[in-house]
């Protein structure tokens, strides 16, 4: 009788291939240091992309803060009042009374106010710098009738002379303030000779030349004469052509817009329509959103360019190191080990590029802000996220090259 149990098979335990984190980092570092110049150029793509990302967002935030201040100081302090008397009553006289400036300037929060309108000249009347027509003719230059308050509210910068005052306006003096564009066309370069401009046959002594304005930039291309003088020469404004410009203190514009029609015409406030400034919060929010979307698109394009550079260089590295990859596979490296190695290399290059790019972006924002006398604004979230974006960009760019490397067969690679 033969005794025996079931035949047992001796199992052999195959020790798994081990690829520790230290090995991964060491191999990745060695792979990058084999071609240090190429690695630096590869990281440069991410440096430029992330740097542009940080700089663009920082400059957008900085510019937005300046837009906020600009809106608060100008747009939020300007009120326009229009003459609507002709719409209410076709036989009504112009709505603005002779003392319109004083009535509105008496309201709390008003800095200056004045009435103006474009003078409608006959077709054969031109603006000249001499009594007779000559080469220095201003042609159909616009003539604006304006009380002194308009020039004060416009906040002009004068290159020469001064604006006319209330006394000149009350006396109906034949004086004018001209814009720099008109002065250039008429050949007026100095006020020392007391030059005059001729509107038709009527001379107006030039008291000042406007170089720039904070409001009503069309004054730079106009001849501005006192309101009372214009009424004496050409008559009162036609129905609906007169407008009042009001400059207010910050925060007072809405209140002034509500009170101005009643202050001007308590008998018929409906003859006047006050236009308060738009809500600065909505306006700057809209502008800021548009800027953010535009610049985010540009930053995204920069990052894509950097990712393409990393992917291209990593793929070239895979092709050049085919023999090395085949040898590692022959010695027991798994496909996932090769994949992780190349992903680590591209990720490290992306992270280094992100750190350097973040630093360059912040320096760019600060430099531009200092040069423009602005306050630099860089959100902490942007500075913190930029290196991570560089890392993610590098990893994503290395996916295809790493997959190509993992597909290399040892036998084919070693035959090359």
mmCIF file of C-alpha atoms in Angstrom:
data_model
loop_
_atom_site.group_PDB
_atom_site.id
_atom_site.type_symbol
_atom_site.label_atom_id
_atom_site.label_comp_id
_atom_site.label_asym_id
_atom_site.label_seq_id
_atom_site.Cartn_x
_atom_site.Cartn_y
_atom_site.Cartn_z
ATOM 1 C CA UNK A 1 0.000 0.000 0.000
ATOM 2 C CA UNK A 2 1.449 3.157 -1.002
ATOM 3 C CA UNK A 3 0.822 5.976 1.293
ATOM 4 C CA UNK A 4 1.141 9.433 0.250
ATOM 5 C CA UNK A 5 -0.550 12.722 0.602
ATOM 6 C CA UNK A 6 -1.438 15.200 -2.030
ATOM 7 C CA UNK A 7 1.469 16.459 -4.043
ATOM 8 C CA UNK A 8 2.430 19.906 -2.937
ATOM 9 C CA UNK A 9 4.025 22.493 -5.189
ATOM 10 C CA UNK A 10 6.728 24.685 -3.698
ATOM 11 C CA UNK A 11 5.711 28.232 -4.330
ATOM 12 C CA UNK A 12 8.326 30.742 -5.260
ATOM 13 C CA UNK A 13 7.839 34.281 -3.964
ATOM 14 C CA UNK A 14 8.869 36.913 -6.449
ATOM 15 C CA UNK A 15 10.130 40.020 -4.700
ATOM 16 C CA UNK A 16 8.371 43.031 -6.106
ATOM 17 C CA UNK A 17 10.321 45.799 -7.732
ATOM 18 C CA UNK A 18 10.862 48.620 -5.294
ATOM 19 C CA UNK A 19 11.126 52.257 -6.386
ATOM 20 C CA UNK A 20 11.107 54.506 -3.334
ATOM 21 C CA UNK A 21 10.445 58.209 -3.235
ATOM 22 C CA UNK A 22 14.131 58.872 -2.676
ATOM 23 C CA UNK A 23 15.010 56.810 -5.736
ATOM 24 C CA UNK A 24 12.412 58.700 -7.770
ATOM 25 C CA UNK A 25 13.765 62.110 -6.792
ATOM 26 C CA UNK A 26 17.368 61.009 -7.259
ATOM 27 C CA UNK A 27 16.783 59.611 -10.736
ATOM 28 C CA UNK A 28 14.749 62.663 -11.748
ATOM 29 C CA UNK A 29 17.449 65.027 -10.518
ATOM 30 C CA UNK A 30 20.129 63.043 -12.343
ATOM 31 C CA UNK A 31 18.074 63.117 -15.528
ATOM 32 C CA UNK A 32 17.703 66.901 -15.347
ATOM 33 C CA UNK A 33 21.383 67.470 -14.553
ATOM 34 C CA UNK A 34 22.479 65.460 -17.575
ATOM 35 C CA UNK A 35 21.432 68.410 -19.739
ATOM 36 C CA UNK A 36 21.455 71.426 -17.384
ATOM 37 C CA UNK A 37 21.225 74.018 -20.154
ATOM 38 C CA UNK A 38 18.281 72.264 -21.766
ATOM 39 C CA UNK A 39 16.578 71.871 -18.395
ATOM 40 C CA UNK A 40 17.011 75.580 -17.742
ATOM 41 C CA UNK A 41 15.545 76.456 -21.124
ATOM 42 C CA UNK A 42 12.669 74.060 -20.484
ATOM 43 C CA UNK A 43 11.918 75.735 -17.162
ATOM 44 C CA UNK A 44 12.154 79.116 -18.866
ATOM 45 C CA UNK A 45 8.876 78.460 -20.657
ATOM 46 C CA UNK A 46 7.130 78.026 -17.314
ATOM 47 C CA UNK A 47 8.991 81.016 -15.874
ATOM 48 C CA UNK A 48 7.618 83.195 -18.640
ATOM 49 C CA UNK A 49 4.123 81.731 -18.411
ATOM 50 C CA UNK A 50 3.794 81.955 -14.622
ATOM 51 C CA UNK A 51 5.600 85.295 -14.532
ATOM 52 C CA UNK A 52 3.166 86.677 -17.074
ATOM 53 C CA UNK A 53 0.277 85.188 -15.093
ATOM 54 C CA UNK A 54 1.347 86.884 -11.833
ATOM 55 C CA UNK A 55 2.335 90.149 -13.521
ATOM 56 C CA UNK A 56 -0.880 90.375 -15.505
ATOM 57 C CA UNK A 57 -3.129 89.706 -12.510
ATOM 58 C CA UNK A 58 -1.076 92.033 -10.315
ATOM 59 C CA UNK A 59 -1.112 94.838 -12.861
ATOM 60 C CA UNK A 60 -4.841 94.298 -13.378
ATOM 61 C CA UNK A 61 -5.491 94.641 -9.644
ATOM 62 C CA UNK A 62 -3.202 97.672 -9.454
ATOM 63 C CA UNK A 63 -4.829 99.349 -12.450
ATOM 64 C CA UNK A 64 -8.295 98.566 -11.063
ATOM 65 C CA UNK A 65 -7.441 100.368 -7.844
ATOM 66 C CA UNK A 66 -6.402 103.399 -9.892
ATOM 67 C CA UNK A 67 -9.656 103.172 -11.864
ATOM 68 C CA UNK A 68 -11.545 103.179 -8.560
ATOM 69 C CA UNK A 69 -9.784 106.362 -7.481
ATOM 70 C CA UNK A 70 -10.350 107.975 -10.881
ATOM 71 C CA UNK A 71 -14.058 107.208 -10.828
ATOM 72 C CA UNK A 72 -14.399 108.489 -7.279
ATOM 73 C CA UNK A 73 -12.553 111.744 -7.968
ATOM 74 C CA UNK A 74 -14.075 112.612 -11.364
ATOM 75 C CA UNK A 75 -17.069 110.579 -12.506
ATOM 76 C CA UNK A 76 -18.637 110.474 -9.047
ATOM 77 C CA UNK A 77 -18.334 114.264 -8.625
ATOM 78 C CA UNK A 78 -19.891 115.462 -11.898
ATOM 79 C CA UNK A 79 -23.523 116.371 -12.501
ATOM 80 C CA UNK A 80 -25.065 117.636 -15.753
ATOM 81 C CA UNK A 81 -28.333 119.590 -15.889
ATOM 82 C CA UNK A 82 -30.094 119.802 -19.262
ATOM 83 C CA UNK A 83 -32.630 122.329 -20.507
ATOM 84 C CA UNK A 84 -35.893 120.487 -21.267
ATOM 85 C CA UNK A 85 -38.189 123.527 -21.348
ATOM 86 C CA UNK A 86 -38.877 123.172 -25.081
ATOM 87 C CA UNK A 87 -40.042 119.593 -24.531
ATOM 88 C CA UNK A 88 -42.532 120.718 -21.887
ATOM 89 C CA UNK A 89 -43.702 123.926 -23.551
ATOM 90 C CA UNK A 90 -42.764 124.952 -27.067
ATOM 91 C CA UNK A 91 -43.243 128.631 -26.182
ATOM 92 C CA UNK A 92 -41.106 128.495 -23.033
ATOM 93 C CA UNK A 93 -37.947 130.584 -22.797
ATOM 94 C CA UNK A 94 -34.590 128.937 -21.979
ATOM 95 C CA UNK A 95 -34.866 127.305 -18.587
ATOM 96 C CA UNK A 96 -31.636 128.565 -17.024
ATOM 97 C CA UNK A 97 -32.036 131.929 -15.236
ATOM 98 C CA UNK A 98 -29.307 134.597 -15.456
ATOM 99 C CA UNK A 99 -28.110 133.782 -11.923
ATOM 100 C CA UNK A 100 -28.099 130.008 -12.496
ATOM 101 C CA UNK A 101 -24.473 129.636 -11.367
ATOM 102 C CA UNK A 102 -25.072 131.356 -8.016
ATOM 103 C CA UNK A 103 -28.243 129.354 -7.325
ATOM 104 C CA UNK A 104 -26.584 125.980 -7.771
ATOM 105 C CA UNK A 105 -23.319 126.969 -6.110
ATOM 106 C CA UNK A 106 -25.381 127.794 -3.023
ATOM 107 C CA UNK A 107 -26.259 124.111 -2.588
ATOM 108 C CA UNK A 108 -24.288 122.092 -0.078
ATOM 109 C CA UNK A 109 -21.549 120.013 -1.677
ATOM 110 C CA UNK A 110 -21.231 122.066 -4.881
ATOM 111 C CA UNK A 111 -17.717 123.235 -5.732
ATOM 112 C CA UNK A 112 -18.437 125.093 -8.973
ATOM 113 C CA UNK A 113 -21.170 125.269 -11.592
ATOM 114 C CA UNK A 114 -21.757 127.007 -14.904
ATOM 115 C CA UNK A 115 -23.996 127.083 -17.972
ATOM 116 C CA UNK A 116 -22.645 126.543 -21.466
ATOM 117 C CA UNK A 117 -23.903 125.938 -24.986
ATOM 118 C CA UNK A 118 -22.415 125.686 -28.486
ATOM 119 C CA UNK A 119 -22.908 128.905 -30.434
ATOM 120 C CA UNK A 120 -24.536 128.307 -33.807
ATOM 121 C CA UNK A 121 -22.757 130.652 -36.174
ATOM 122 C CA UNK A 122 -23.919 131.570 -39.681
ATOM 123 C CA UNK A 123 -22.350 129.428 -42.369
ATOM 124 C CA UNK A 124 -20.229 132.317 -43.674
ATOM 125 C CA UNK A 125 -18.707 133.126 -40.260
ATOM 126 C CA UNK A 126 -15.291 131.644 -39.508
ATOM 127 C CA UNK A 127 -12.754 131.912 -36.719
ATOM 128 C CA UNK A 128 -9.534 133.687 -37.657
ATOM 129 C CA UNK A 129 -6.474 135.140 -35.994
ATOM 130 C CA UNK A 130 -6.555 138.300 -38.139
ATOM 131 C CA UNK A 131 -9.292 140.735 -39.246
ATOM 132 C CA UNK A 132 -9.039 139.430 -42.793
ATOM 133 C CA UNK A 133 -9.003 135.856 -44.010
ATOM 134 C CA UNK A 134 -5.478 134.428 -44.058
ATOM 135 C CA UNK A 135 -3.515 131.197 -43.794
ATOM 136 C CA UNK A 136 -3.985 131.199 -40.038
ATOM 137 C CA UNK A 137 -7.702 130.525 -40.204
ATOM 138 C CA UNK A 138 -9.455 128.253 -37.757
ATOM 139 C CA UNK A 139 -12.221 127.553 -40.274
ATOM 140 C CA UNK A 140 -15.358 126.130 -38.655
ATOM 141 C CA UNK A 141 -13.874 126.079 -35.157
ATOM 142 C CA UNK A 142 -16.494 125.556 -32.477
ATOM 143 C CA UNK A 143 -17.399 128.566 -30.349
ATOM 144 C CA UNK A 144 -18.741 127.775 -26.880
ATOM 145 C CA UNK A 145 -20.553 130.262 -24.676
ATOM 146 C CA UNK A 146 -19.769 129.469 -21.049
ATOM 147 C CA UNK A 147 -19.978 131.156 -17.684
ATOM 148 C CA UNK A 148 -16.775 131.177 -15.599
ATOM 149 C CA UNK A 149 -18.113 128.319 -13.478
ATOM 150 C CA UNK A 150 -17.869 125.955 -16.450
ATOM 151 C CA UNK A 151 -14.138 126.583 -16.796
ATOM 152 C CA UNK A 152 -13.670 126.089 -13.063
ATOM 153 C CA UNK A 153 -15.661 122.836 -13.093
ATOM 154 C CA UNK A 154 -13.682 121.547 -16.078
ATOM 155 C CA UNK A 155 -10.488 121.916 -13.995
ATOM 156 C CA UNK A 156 -8.299 123.107 -16.860
ATOM 157 C CA UNK A 157 -4.527 123.160 -17.011
ATOM 158 C CA UNK A 158 -3.399 126.412 -18.614
ATOM 159 C CA UNK A 159 -0.196 126.624 -20.611
ATOM 160 C CA UNK A 160 -0.428 130.431 -20.667
ATOM 161 C CA UNK A 161 -2.612 133.172 -19.222
ATOM 162 C CA UNK A 162 -5.730 132.662 -17.129
ATOM 163 C CA UNK A 163 -9.451 132.050 -17.490
ATOM 164 C CA UNK A 164 -11.868 134.986 -17.492
ATOM 165 C CA UNK A 165 -13.543 135.777 -14.163
ATOM 166 C CA UNK A 166 -17.035 136.749 -12.985
ATOM 167 C CA UNK A 167 -16.326 140.455 -13.400
ATOM 168 C CA UNK A 168 -15.409 140.049 -17.071
ATOM 169 C CA UNK A 169 -18.494 137.919 -17.612
ATOM 170 C CA UNK A 170 -20.835 140.396 -15.896
ATOM 171 C CA UNK A 171 -19.411 143.276 -17.953
ATOM 172 C CA UNK A 172 -19.855 141.313 -21.195
ATOM 173 C CA UNK A 173 -16.165 141.637 -22.010
ATOM 174 C CA UNK A 174 -14.969 140.501 -25.420
ATOM 175 C CA UNK A 175 -12.459 137.965 -24.129
ATOM 176 C CA UNK A 176 -11.881 134.314 -24.924
ATOM 177 C CA UNK A 177 -10.094 131.255 -23.679
ATOM 178 C CA UNK A 178 -8.916 128.898 -26.423
ATOM 179 C CA UNK A 179 -7.789 125.305 -26.458
ATOM 180 C CA UNK A 180 -4.268 124.300 -27.390
ATOM 181 C CA UNK A 181 -5.530 122.744 -30.637
ATOM 182 C CA UNK A 182 -7.151 126.007 -31.726
ATOM 183 C CA UNK A 183 -4.058 127.989 -30.725
ATOM 184 C CA UNK A 184 -1.886 125.742 -32.874
ATOM 185 C CA UNK A 185 -4.182 126.114 -35.905
ATOM 186 C CA UNK A 186 -4.349 129.888 -35.534
ATOM 187 C CA UNK A 187 -0.615 130.238 -35.001
ATOM 188 C CA UNK A 188 -0.959 131.774 -31.534
ATOM 189 C CA UNK A 189 2.161 130.860 -29.577
ATOM 190 C CA UNK A 190 2.338 133.596 -26.923
ATOM 191 C CA UNK A 191 -0.015 135.921 -25.062
ATOM 192 C CA UNK A 192 2.581 138.639 -24.498
ATOM 193 C CA UNK A 193 1.403 140.456 -27.644
ATOM 194 C CA UNK A 194 -2.258 140.284 -26.463
ATOM 195 C CA UNK A 195 -3.467 138.310 -29.509
ATOM 196 C CA UNK A 196 -7.097 138.206 -30.525
ATOM 197 C CA UNK A 197 -9.287 135.738 -32.347
ATOM 198 C CA UNK A 198 -11.901 136.998 -34.766
ATOM 199 C CA UNK A 199 -15.290 135.306 -34.895
ATOM 200 C CA UNK A 200 -16.505 136.814 -38.106
ATOM 201 C CA UNK A 201 -15.661 140.507 -37.698
ATOM 202 C CA UNK A 202 -15.822 140.480 -33.897
ATOM 203 C CA UNK A 203 -12.460 140.371 -32.079
ATOM 204 C CA UNK A 204 -12.024 138.562 -28.750
ATOM 205 C CA UNK A 205 -8.864 139.105 -26.734
ATOM 206 C CA UNK A 206 -7.298 135.777 -25.723
ATOM 207 C CA UNK A 207 -6.774 135.611 -21.956
ATOM 208 C CA UNK A 208 -5.619 132.003 -21.684
ATOM 209 C CA UNK A 209 -4.665 128.849 -23.563
ATOM 210 C CA UNK A 210 -5.924 125.532 -22.169
ATOM 211 C CA UNK A 211 -3.416 122.705 -22.334
ATOM 212 C CA UNK A 212 -5.542 119.974 -20.738
ATOM 213 C CA UNK A 213 -8.793 119.484 -18.812
ATOM 214 C CA UNK A 214 -10.102 116.964 -16.336
ATOM 215 C CA UNK A 215 -13.621 117.342 -17.731
ATOM 216 C CA UNK A 216 -15.060 118.464 -21.087
ATOM 217 C CA UNK A 217 -12.081 117.655 -23.263
ATOM 218 C CA UNK A 218 -13.873 119.244 -26.245
ATOM 219 C CA UNK A 219 -12.857 122.645 -24.822
ATOM 220 C CA UNK A 220 -9.363 121.932 -26.163
ATOM 221 C CA UNK A 221 -10.745 122.375 -29.688
ATOM 222 C CA UNK A 222 -13.011 125.326 -28.934
ATOM 223 C CA UNK A 223 -13.034 129.079 -28.501
ATOM 224 C CA UNK A 224 -14.743 129.723 -25.167
ATOM 225 C CA UNK A 225 -16.361 133.132 -24.633
ATOM 226 C CA UNK A 226 -18.408 134.511 -21.698
ATOM 227 C CA UNK A 227 -22.071 133.612 -21.639
ATOM 228 C CA UNK A 228 -23.229 137.221 -21.340
ATOM 229 C CA UNK A 229 -21.061 138.303 -24.273
ATOM 230 C CA UNK A 230 -22.417 135.488 -26.453
ATOM 231 C CA UNK A 231 -25.997 136.464 -25.607
ATOM 232 C CA UNK A 232 -25.220 140.095 -26.521
ATOM 233 C CA UNK A 233 -23.654 139.172 -29.886
ATOM 234 C CA UNK A 234 -25.576 136.095 -31.024
ATOM 235 C CA UNK A 235 -28.597 136.043 -28.748
ATOM 236 C CA UNK A 236 -29.739 133.484 -26.166
ATOM 237 C CA UNK A 237 -29.264 129.760 -26.710
ATOM 238 C CA UNK A 238 -31.741 127.923 -28.860
ATOM 239 C CA UNK A 239 -34.189 125.685 -27.059
ATOM 240 C CA UNK A 240 -32.566 122.686 -25.428
ATOM 241 C CA UNK A 241 -28.984 123.555 -26.378
ATOM 242 C CA UNK A 242 -27.852 124.880 -22.965
ATOM 243 C CA UNK A 243 -26.417 122.592 -20.307
ATOM 244 C CA UNK A 244 -25.071 123.170 -16.825
ATOM 245 C CA UNK A 245 -21.882 121.478 -15.650
ATOM 246 C CA UNK A 246 -21.651 120.991 -11.883
ATOM 247 C CA UNK A 247 -18.592 119.863 -9.929
ATOM 248 C CA UNK A 248 -19.403 118.475 -6.480
ATOM 249 C CA UNK A 249 -17.670 117.166 -3.428
ATOM 250 C CA UNK A 250 -17.228 113.413 -3.224
ATOM 251 C CA UNK A 251 -20.505 111.784 -2.214
ATOM 252 C CA UNK A 252 -22.684 114.850 -2.872
ATOM 253 C CA UNK A 253 -23.507 114.272 -6.548
ATOM 254 C CA UNK A 254 -26.747 112.346 -6.033
ATOM 255 C CA UNK A 255 -28.087 114.921 -3.595
ATOM 256 C CA UNK A 256 -27.124 117.852 -5.843
ATOM 257 C CA UNK A 257 -28.807 116.162 -8.817
ATOM 258 C CA UNK A 258 -32.063 115.913 -6.836
ATOM 259 C CA UNK A 259 -32.013 119.533 -5.639
ATOM 260 C CA UNK A 260 -30.607 121.378 -8.682
ATOM 261 C CA UNK A 261 -33.811 121.579 -10.806
ATOM 262 C CA UNK A 262 -35.805 123.033 -7.914
ATOM 263 C CA UNK A 263 -33.031 125.475 -7.002
ATOM 264 C CA UNK A 264 -32.847 126.717 -10.587
ATOM 265 C CA UNK A 265 -36.527 126.849 -11.394
ATOM 266 C CA UNK A 266 -38.722 126.503 -8.318
ATOM 267 C CA UNK A 267 -41.709 127.437 -10.495
ATOM 268 C CA UNK A 268 -41.008 124.811 -13.175
ATOM 269 C CA UNK A 269 -38.470 122.220 -11.984
ATOM 270 C CA UNK A 270 -39.716 119.912 -14.725
ATOM 271 C CA UNK A 271 -38.060 122.224 -17.268
ATOM 272 C CA UNK A 272 -34.684 120.871 -16.160
ATOM 273 C CA UNK A 273 -33.326 117.348 -16.074
ATOM 274 C CA UNK A 274 -30.380 116.542 -13.807
ATOM 275 C CA UNK A 275 -28.120 113.654 -14.800
ATOM 276 C CA UNK A 276 -26.263 112.225 -11.811
ATOM 277 C CA UNK A 277 -23.132 110.181 -12.374
ATOM 278 C CA UNK A 278 -23.489 106.395 -12.774
ATOM 279 C CA UNK A 279 -22.987 104.280 -9.706
ATOM 280 C CA UNK A 280 -19.179 104.059 -9.496
ATOM 281 C CA UNK A 281 -19.354 100.630 -7.896
ATOM 282 C CA UNK A 282 -21.213 99.147 -10.860
ATOM 283 C CA UNK A 283 -19.074 101.016 -13.387
ATOM 284 C CA UNK A 284 -15.703 100.058 -11.964
ATOM 285 C CA UNK A 285 -16.935 96.499 -11.345
ATOM 286 C CA UNK A 286 -17.835 96.213 -15.024
ATOM 287 C CA UNK A 287 -14.502 97.647 -16.146
ATOM 288 C CA UNK A 288 -12.605 95.479 -13.676
ATOM 289 C CA UNK A 289 -14.370 92.320 -14.873
ATOM 290 C CA UNK A 290 -13.559 93.135 -18.489
ATOM 291 C CA UNK A 291 -9.893 93.709 -17.635
ATOM 292 C CA UNK A 292 -9.688 90.509 -15.600
ATOM 293 C CA UNK A 293 -11.188 88.399 -18.372
ATOM 294 C CA UNK A 294 -8.897 89.868 -21.002
ATOM 295 C CA UNK A 295 -5.721 89.530 -18.973
ATOM 296 C CA UNK A 296 -6.607 86.064 -17.685
ATOM 297 C CA UNK A 297 -6.931 84.973 -21.304
ATOM 298 C CA UNK A 298 -3.483 86.405 -22.080
ATOM 299 C CA UNK A 299 -1.992 84.726 -19.000
ATOM 300 C CA UNK A 300 -3.576 81.414 -19.992
ATOM 301 C CA UNK A 301 -2.024 81.693 -23.454
ATOM 302 C CA UNK A 302 1.380 82.282 -21.854
ATOM 303 C CA UNK A 303 0.954 79.186 -19.697
ATOM 304 C CA UNK A 304 -0.044 77.093 -22.703
ATOM 305 C CA UNK A 305 3.087 78.241 -24.516
ATOM 306 C CA UNK A 306 5.175 77.242 -21.497
ATOM 307 C CA UNK A 307 3.461 73.839 -21.301
ATOM 308 C CA UNK A 308 4.101 73.182 -24.986
ATOM 309 C CA UNK A 309 7.779 74.004 -24.445
ATOM 310 C CA UNK A 310 8.047 71.553 -21.535
ATOM 311 C CA UNK A 311 6.215 68.821 -23.441
ATOM 312 C CA UNK A 312 8.421 69.256 -26.501
ATOM 313 C CA UNK A 313 11.681 69.213 -24.553
ATOM 314 C CA UNK A 314 10.607 66.263 -22.398
ATOM 315 C CA UNK A 315 9.621 64.293 -25.491
ATOM 316 C CA UNK A 316 13.021 64.990 -27.056
ATOM 317 C CA UNK A 317 14.638 63.808 -23.810
ATOM 318 C CA UNK A 318 12.651 60.560 -24.011
ATOM 319 C CA UNK A 319 13.851 59.929 -27.562
ATOM 320 C CA UNK A 320 17.466 60.632 -26.640
ATOM 321 C CA UNK A 321 17.353 58.419 -23.552
ATOM 322 C CA UNK A 322 15.719 55.405 -25.179
ATOM 323 C CA UNK A 323 18.769 53.245 -24.453
ATOM 324 C CA UNK A 324 18.797 54.277 -20.806
ATOM 325 C CA UNK A 325 15.078 53.539 -20.499
ATOM 326 C CA UNK A 326 15.532 50.105 -22.098
ATOM 327 C CA UNK A 327 18.377 49.285 -19.706
ATOM 328 C CA UNK A 328 16.261 50.244 -16.708
ATOM 329 C CA UNK A 329 13.418 48.101 -17.974
ATOM 330 C CA UNK A 330 15.798 45.179 -18.492
ATOM 331 C CA UNK A 331 17.049 45.559 -14.898
ATOM 332 C CA UNK A 332 13.532 45.317 -13.509
ATOM 333 C CA UNK A 333 12.029 48.797 -13.681
ATOM 334 C CA UNK A 334 8.309 48.734 -14.263
ATOM 335 C CA UNK A 335 6.492 50.914 -16.788
ATOM 336 C CA UNK A 336 4.955 52.932 -13.967
ATOM 337 C CA UNK A 337 8.428 53.636 -12.576
ATOM 338 C CA UNK A 338 9.529 55.120 -15.894
ATOM 339 C CA UNK A 339 6.292 57.109 -16.062
ATOM 340 C CA UNK A 340 6.771 58.506 -12.568
ATOM 341 C CA UNK A 341 10.386 59.413 -13.268
ATOM 342 C CA UNK A 342 9.587 61.549 -16.306
ATOM 343 C CA UNK A 343 6.518 63.044 -14.649
ATOM 344 C CA UNK A 344 8.690 63.980 -11.683
ATOM 345 C CA UNK A 345 11.259 65.612 -13.963
ATOM 346 C CA UNK A 346 8.669 67.729 -15.795
ATOM 347 C CA UNK A 347 6.885 68.507 -12.512
ATOM 348 C CA UNK A 348 10.073 69.699 -10.823
ATOM 349 C CA UNK A 349 10.935 71.864 -13.830
ATOM 350 C CA UNK A 350 7.419 73.298 -13.782
ATOM 351 C CA UNK A 351 7.558 73.994 -10.033
ATOM 352 C CA UNK A 352 10.969 75.673 -10.278
ATOM 353 C CA UNK A 353 9.734 77.713 -13.216
ATOM 354 C CA UNK A 354 6.644 78.646 -11.196
ATOM 355 C CA UNK A 355 8.711 79.865 -8.225
ATOM 356 C CA UNK A 356 11.046 81.935 -10.378
ATOM 357 C CA UNK A 357 8.157 83.220 -12.497
ATOM 358 C CA UNK A 358 6.214 84.257 -9.378
ATOM 359 C CA UNK A 359 9.193 86.249 -8.128
ATOM 360 C CA UNK A 360 9.687 87.934 -11.500
ATOM 361 C CA UNK A 361 5.966 88.697 -11.776
ATOM 362 C CA UNK A 362 5.849 90.350 -8.345
ATOM 363 C CA UNK A 363 8.995 92.365 -9.132
ATOM 364 C CA UNK A 364 7.400 93.485 -12.411
ATOM 365 C CA UNK A 365 4.226 94.649 -10.676
ATOM 366 C CA UNK A 366 6.182 96.575 -8.046
ATOM 367 C CA UNK A 367 8.468 98.121 -10.671
ATOM 368 C CA UNK A 368 5.600 99.316 -12.867
ATOM 369 C CA UNK A 369 3.688 100.653 -9.853
ATOM 370 C CA UNK A 370 6.724 102.589 -8.601
ATOM 371 C CA UNK A 371 7.400 104.010 -12.056
ATOM 372 C CA UNK A 372 3.765 105.160 -12.381
ATOM 373 C CA UNK A 373 3.527 106.333 -8.750
ATOM 374 C CA UNK A 374 0.804 103.781 -8.030
ATOM 375 C CA UNK A 375 0.206 101.500 -5.074
ATOM 376 C CA UNK A 376 1.166 97.921 -6.080
ATOM 377 C CA UNK A 377 -1.554 95.337 -5.493
ATOM 378 C CA UNK A 378 -0.789 91.594 -5.617
ATOM 379 C CA UNK A 379 -3.344 89.274 -4.072
ATOM 380 C CA UNK A 380 -1.751 86.680 -1.725
ATOM 381 C CA UNK A 381 -3.843 83.959 -3.353
ATOM 382 C CA UNK A 382 -2.255 84.758 -6.722
ATOM 383 C CA UNK A 383 1.300 84.591 -5.337
ATOM 384 C CA UNK A 384 0.530 81.347 -3.487
ATOM 385 C CA UNK A 385 -1.231 79.651 -6.389
ATOM 386 C CA UNK A 386 1.317 80.550 -9.075
ATOM 387 C CA UNK A 387 4.007 77.962 -8.090
ATOM 388 C CA UNK A 388 1.275 75.300 -7.838
ATOM 389 C CA UNK A 389 0.082 76.288 -11.303
ATOM 390 C CA UNK A 390 3.656 75.865 -12.536
ATOM 391 C CA UNK A 391 3.825 72.388 -10.981
ATOM 392 C CA UNK A 392 0.497 71.340 -12.488
ATOM 393 C CA UNK A 393 1.523 72.759 -15.855
ATOM 394 C CA UNK A 394 4.753 70.763 -15.779
ATOM 395 C CA UNK A 395 2.987 67.521 -14.817
ATOM 396 C CA UNK A 396 0.336 67.930 -17.491
ATOM 397 C CA UNK A 397 2.973 68.763 -20.084
ATOM 398 C CA UNK A 398 4.901 65.621 -19.161
ATOM 399 C CA UNK A 399 1.993 63.188 -19.413
ATOM 400 C CA UNK A 400 2.443 62.260 -23.065
ATOM 401 C CA UNK A 401 6.261 62.057 -23.009
ATOM 402 C CA UNK A 402 6.072 59.932 -19.832
ATOM 403 C CA UNK A 403 3.561 57.604 -21.471
ATOM 404 C CA UNK A 404 5.844 57.310 -24.518
ATOM 405 C CA UNK A 405 8.749 56.453 -22.235
ATOM 406 C CA UNK A 406 6.745 53.754 -20.455
ATOM 407 C CA UNK A 407 5.962 52.101 -23.807
ATOM 408 C CA UNK A 408 9.624 51.582 -24.696
ATOM 409 C CA UNK A 409 10.357 47.837 -24.977
ATOM 410 C CA UNK A 410 13.723 46.723 -23.460
ATOM 411 C CA UNK A 411 14.733 44.460 -26.332
ATOM 412 C CA UNK A 412 14.049 47.061 -29.023
ATOM 413 C CA UNK A 413 15.756 49.777 -27.062
ATOM 414 C CA UNK A 414 18.914 47.770 -26.425
ATOM 415 C CA UNK A 415 19.201 46.857 -30.097
ATOM 416 C CA UNK A 416 19.568 50.516 -31.087
#
